[in-house]
PDB file of C-alpha atoms in Angstrom:
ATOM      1  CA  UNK A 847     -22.485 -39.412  13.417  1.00 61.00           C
ATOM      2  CA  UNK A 848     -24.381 -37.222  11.480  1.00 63.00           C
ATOM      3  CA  UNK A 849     -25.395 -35.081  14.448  1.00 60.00           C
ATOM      4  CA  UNK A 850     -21.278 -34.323  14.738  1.00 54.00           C
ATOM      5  CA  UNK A 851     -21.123 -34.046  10.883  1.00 50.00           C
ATOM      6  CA  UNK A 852     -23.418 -30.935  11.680  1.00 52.00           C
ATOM      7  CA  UNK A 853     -21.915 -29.254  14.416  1.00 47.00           C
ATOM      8  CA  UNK A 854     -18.832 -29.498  13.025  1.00 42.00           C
ATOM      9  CA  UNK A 855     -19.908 -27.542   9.661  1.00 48.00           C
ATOM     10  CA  UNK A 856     -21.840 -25.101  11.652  1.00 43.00           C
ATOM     11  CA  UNK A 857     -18.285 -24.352  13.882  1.00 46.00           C
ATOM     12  CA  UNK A 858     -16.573 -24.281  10.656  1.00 46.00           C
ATOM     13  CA  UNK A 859     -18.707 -21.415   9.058  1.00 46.00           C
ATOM     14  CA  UNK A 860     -19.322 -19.661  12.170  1.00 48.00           C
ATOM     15  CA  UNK A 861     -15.173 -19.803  12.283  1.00 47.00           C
ATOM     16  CA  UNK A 862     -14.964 -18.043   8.954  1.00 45.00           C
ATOM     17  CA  UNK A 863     -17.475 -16.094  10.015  1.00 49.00           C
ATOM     18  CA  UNK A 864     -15.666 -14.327  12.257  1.00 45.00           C
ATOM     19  CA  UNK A 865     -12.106 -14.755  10.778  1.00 45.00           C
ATOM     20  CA  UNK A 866     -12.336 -13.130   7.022  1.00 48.00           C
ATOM     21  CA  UNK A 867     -13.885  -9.743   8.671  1.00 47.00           C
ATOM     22  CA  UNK A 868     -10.809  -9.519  10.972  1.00 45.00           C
ATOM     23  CA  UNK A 869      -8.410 -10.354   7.801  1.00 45.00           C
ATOM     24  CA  UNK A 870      -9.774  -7.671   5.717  1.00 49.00           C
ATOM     25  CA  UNK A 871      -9.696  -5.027   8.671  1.00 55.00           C
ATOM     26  CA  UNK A 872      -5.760  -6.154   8.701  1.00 55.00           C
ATOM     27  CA  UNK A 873      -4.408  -5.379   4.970  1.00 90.00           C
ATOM     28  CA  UNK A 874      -0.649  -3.742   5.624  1.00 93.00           C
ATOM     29  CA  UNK A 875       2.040  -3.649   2.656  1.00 94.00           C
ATOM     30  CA  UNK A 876       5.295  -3.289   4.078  1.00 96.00           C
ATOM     31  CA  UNK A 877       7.748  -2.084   1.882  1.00 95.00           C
ATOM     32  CA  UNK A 878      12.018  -1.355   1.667  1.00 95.00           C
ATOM     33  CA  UNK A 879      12.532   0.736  -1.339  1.00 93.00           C
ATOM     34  CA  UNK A 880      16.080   1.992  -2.536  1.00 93.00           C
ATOM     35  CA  UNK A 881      15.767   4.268  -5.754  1.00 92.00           C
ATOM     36  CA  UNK A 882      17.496   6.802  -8.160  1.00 92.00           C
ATOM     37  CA  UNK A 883      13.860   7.509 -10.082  1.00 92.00           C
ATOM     38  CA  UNK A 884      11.509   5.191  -9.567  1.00 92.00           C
ATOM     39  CA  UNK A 885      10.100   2.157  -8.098  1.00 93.00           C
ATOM     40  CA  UNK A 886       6.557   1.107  -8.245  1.00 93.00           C
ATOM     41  CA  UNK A 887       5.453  -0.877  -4.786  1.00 93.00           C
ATOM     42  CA  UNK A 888       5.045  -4.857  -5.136  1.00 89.00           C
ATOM     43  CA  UNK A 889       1.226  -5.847  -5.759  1.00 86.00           C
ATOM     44  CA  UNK A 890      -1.793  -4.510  -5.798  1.00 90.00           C
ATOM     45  CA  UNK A 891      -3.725  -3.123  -3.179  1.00 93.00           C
ATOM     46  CA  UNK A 892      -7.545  -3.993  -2.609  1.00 95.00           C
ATOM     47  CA  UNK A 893      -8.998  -1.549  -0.293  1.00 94.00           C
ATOM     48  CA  UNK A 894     -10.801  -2.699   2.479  1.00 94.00           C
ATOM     49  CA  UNK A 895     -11.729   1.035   3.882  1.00 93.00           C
ATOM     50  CA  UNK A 896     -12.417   4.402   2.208  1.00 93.00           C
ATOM     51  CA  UNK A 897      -8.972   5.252   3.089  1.00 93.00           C
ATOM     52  CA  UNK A 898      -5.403   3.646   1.970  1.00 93.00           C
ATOM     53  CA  UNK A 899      -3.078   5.389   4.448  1.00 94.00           C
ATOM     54  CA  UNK A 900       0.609   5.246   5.210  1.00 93.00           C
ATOM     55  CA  UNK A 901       3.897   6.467   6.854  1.00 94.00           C
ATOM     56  CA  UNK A 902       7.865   5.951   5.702  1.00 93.00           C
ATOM     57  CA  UNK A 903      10.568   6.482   7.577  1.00 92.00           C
ATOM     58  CA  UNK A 904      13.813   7.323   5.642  1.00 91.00           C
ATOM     59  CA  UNK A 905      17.360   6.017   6.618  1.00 89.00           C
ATOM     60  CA  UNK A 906      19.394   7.375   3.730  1.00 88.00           C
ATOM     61  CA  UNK A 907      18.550  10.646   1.673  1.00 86.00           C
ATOM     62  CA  UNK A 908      21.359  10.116  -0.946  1.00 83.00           C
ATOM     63  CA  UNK A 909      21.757  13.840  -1.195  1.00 79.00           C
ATOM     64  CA  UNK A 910      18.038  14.360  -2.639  1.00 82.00           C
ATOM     65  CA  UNK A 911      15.678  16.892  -1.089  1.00 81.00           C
ATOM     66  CA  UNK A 912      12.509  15.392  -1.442  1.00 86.00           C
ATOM     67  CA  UNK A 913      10.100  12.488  -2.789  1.00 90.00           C
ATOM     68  CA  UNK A 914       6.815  11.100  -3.524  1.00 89.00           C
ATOM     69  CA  UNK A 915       4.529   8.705  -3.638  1.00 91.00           C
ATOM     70  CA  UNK A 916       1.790   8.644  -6.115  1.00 90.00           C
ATOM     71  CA  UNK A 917      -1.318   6.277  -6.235  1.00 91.00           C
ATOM     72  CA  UNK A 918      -3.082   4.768  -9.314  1.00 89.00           C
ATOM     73  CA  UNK A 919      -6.200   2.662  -9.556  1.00 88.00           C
ATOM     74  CA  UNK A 920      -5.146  -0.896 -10.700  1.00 87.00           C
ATOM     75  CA  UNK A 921      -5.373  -2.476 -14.009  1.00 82.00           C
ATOM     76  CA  UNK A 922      -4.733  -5.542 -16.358  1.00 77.00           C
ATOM     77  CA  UNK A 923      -2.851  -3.579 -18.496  1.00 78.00           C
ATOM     78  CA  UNK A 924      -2.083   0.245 -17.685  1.00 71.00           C
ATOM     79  CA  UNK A 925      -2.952   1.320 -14.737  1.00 71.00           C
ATOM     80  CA  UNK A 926      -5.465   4.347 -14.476  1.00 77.00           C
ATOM     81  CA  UNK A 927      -5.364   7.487 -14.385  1.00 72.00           C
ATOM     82  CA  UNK A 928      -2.561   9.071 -11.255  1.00 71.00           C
ATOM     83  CA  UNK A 929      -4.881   9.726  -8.056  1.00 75.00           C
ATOM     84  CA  UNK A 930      -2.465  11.704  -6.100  1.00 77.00           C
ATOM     85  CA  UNK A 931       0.814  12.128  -4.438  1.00 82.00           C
ATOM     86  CA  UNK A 932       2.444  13.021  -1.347  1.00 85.00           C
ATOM     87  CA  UNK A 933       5.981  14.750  -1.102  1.00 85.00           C
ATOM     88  CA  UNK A 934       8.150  14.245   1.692  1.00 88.00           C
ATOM     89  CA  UNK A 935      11.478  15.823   2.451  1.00 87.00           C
ATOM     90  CA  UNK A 936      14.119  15.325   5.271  1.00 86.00           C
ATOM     91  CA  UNK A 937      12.383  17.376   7.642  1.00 83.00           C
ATOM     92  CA  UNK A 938       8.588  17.332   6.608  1.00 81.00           C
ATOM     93  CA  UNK A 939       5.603  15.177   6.316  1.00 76.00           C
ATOM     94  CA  UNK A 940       6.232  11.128   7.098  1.00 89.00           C
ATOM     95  CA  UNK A 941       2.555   9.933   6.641  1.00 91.00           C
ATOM     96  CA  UNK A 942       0.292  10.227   3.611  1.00 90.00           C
ATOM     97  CA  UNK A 943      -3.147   9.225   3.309  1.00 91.00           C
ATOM     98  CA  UNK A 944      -5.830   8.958   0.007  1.00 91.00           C
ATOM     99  CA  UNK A 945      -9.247   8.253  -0.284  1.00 91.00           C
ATOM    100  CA  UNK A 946     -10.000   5.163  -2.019  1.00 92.00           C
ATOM    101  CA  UNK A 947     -12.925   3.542  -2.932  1.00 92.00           C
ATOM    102  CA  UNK A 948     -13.986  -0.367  -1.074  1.00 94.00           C
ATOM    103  CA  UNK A 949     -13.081  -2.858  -2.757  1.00 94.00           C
ATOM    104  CA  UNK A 950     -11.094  -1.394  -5.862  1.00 92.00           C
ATOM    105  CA  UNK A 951      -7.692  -2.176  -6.673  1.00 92.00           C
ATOM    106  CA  UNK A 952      -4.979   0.316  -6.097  1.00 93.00           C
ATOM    107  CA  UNK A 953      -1.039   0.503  -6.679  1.00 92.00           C
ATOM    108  CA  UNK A 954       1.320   3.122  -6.015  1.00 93.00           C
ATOM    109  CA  UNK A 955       4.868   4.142  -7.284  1.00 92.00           C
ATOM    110  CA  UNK A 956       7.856   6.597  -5.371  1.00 93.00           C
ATOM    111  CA  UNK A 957       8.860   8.759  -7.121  1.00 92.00           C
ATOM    112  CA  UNK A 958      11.865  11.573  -6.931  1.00 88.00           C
ATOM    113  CA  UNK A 959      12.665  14.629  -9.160  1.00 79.00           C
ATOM    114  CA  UNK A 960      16.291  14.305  -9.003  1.00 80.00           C
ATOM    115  CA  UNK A 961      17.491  11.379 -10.895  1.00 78.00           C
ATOM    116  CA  UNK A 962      20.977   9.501 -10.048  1.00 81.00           C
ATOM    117  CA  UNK A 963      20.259  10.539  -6.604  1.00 84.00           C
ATOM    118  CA  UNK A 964      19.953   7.559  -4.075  1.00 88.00           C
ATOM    119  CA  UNK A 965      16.747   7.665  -1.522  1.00 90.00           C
ATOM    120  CA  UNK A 966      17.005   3.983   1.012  1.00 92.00           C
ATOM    121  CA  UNK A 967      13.939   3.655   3.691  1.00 93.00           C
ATOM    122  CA  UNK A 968      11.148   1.661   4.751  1.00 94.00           C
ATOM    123  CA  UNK A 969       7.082   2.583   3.990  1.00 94.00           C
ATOM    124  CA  UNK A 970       4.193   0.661   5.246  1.00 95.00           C
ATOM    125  CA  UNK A 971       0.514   1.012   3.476  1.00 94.00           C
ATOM    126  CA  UNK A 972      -2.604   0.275   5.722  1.00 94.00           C
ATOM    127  CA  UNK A 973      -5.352  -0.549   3.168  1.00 93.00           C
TER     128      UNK A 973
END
């Protein structure tokens, strides 16, 4: 019985093992945002690369020309300092990309100059 008792904890931590590395490797925020201003993105991100990378894809411009989407480093209470940002507009860049450091927190906000102006679409984060 004992013998089992063994194998069986040995297969269990061998499992995890080999499952946590391929659930870190996987982090992907999927996000619908529909704005006038601002939204920040739900939770934080904890990078598990040196690079937090993304795409959107817009369905509804609202009669704006253009937005972003800026990165912080995550906090309790404010978040730090503004890391960078990436402006798209109807015609231009869909992907954005910022280098991160392993293992720190991250959030990120869109943002739009034009304020009263409706921007509808979907964005996915690979962190």
């Amino acid at each position: 019985m004992a013998k089992k008792m063994k194998y069986c904890a040995v297969a269990f931590v061998f499992s995890l093992g080999l499952l946590i590395p391929l659930t870190a490797y996987a982090a992907i925020n999927n996000v619908s945002y529909d704005f006038k201003h601002m939204v920040p993105v739900s939770g934080k991100m904890t990078a598990t690369k040196a690079t937090l990378s993304g795409s959107v894809s817009v369905n509804n411009w609202g009669k704006d020309n253009s937005f972003g989407v800026k990165l912080f480093k995550h906090r309790v209470i404010l978040n730090d300092i503004y890391k960078g940002g990436t402006y798209f507009s109807p015609t231009g860049n869909k992907k954005f990309s910022y280098t991160v450091a392993k293992g720190k927190s991250y959030c990120a906000e869109f943002w739009k100059t034009q304020n009263g102006k409706y921007i509808k679409g979907k964005a996915s984060f690979s962190y």
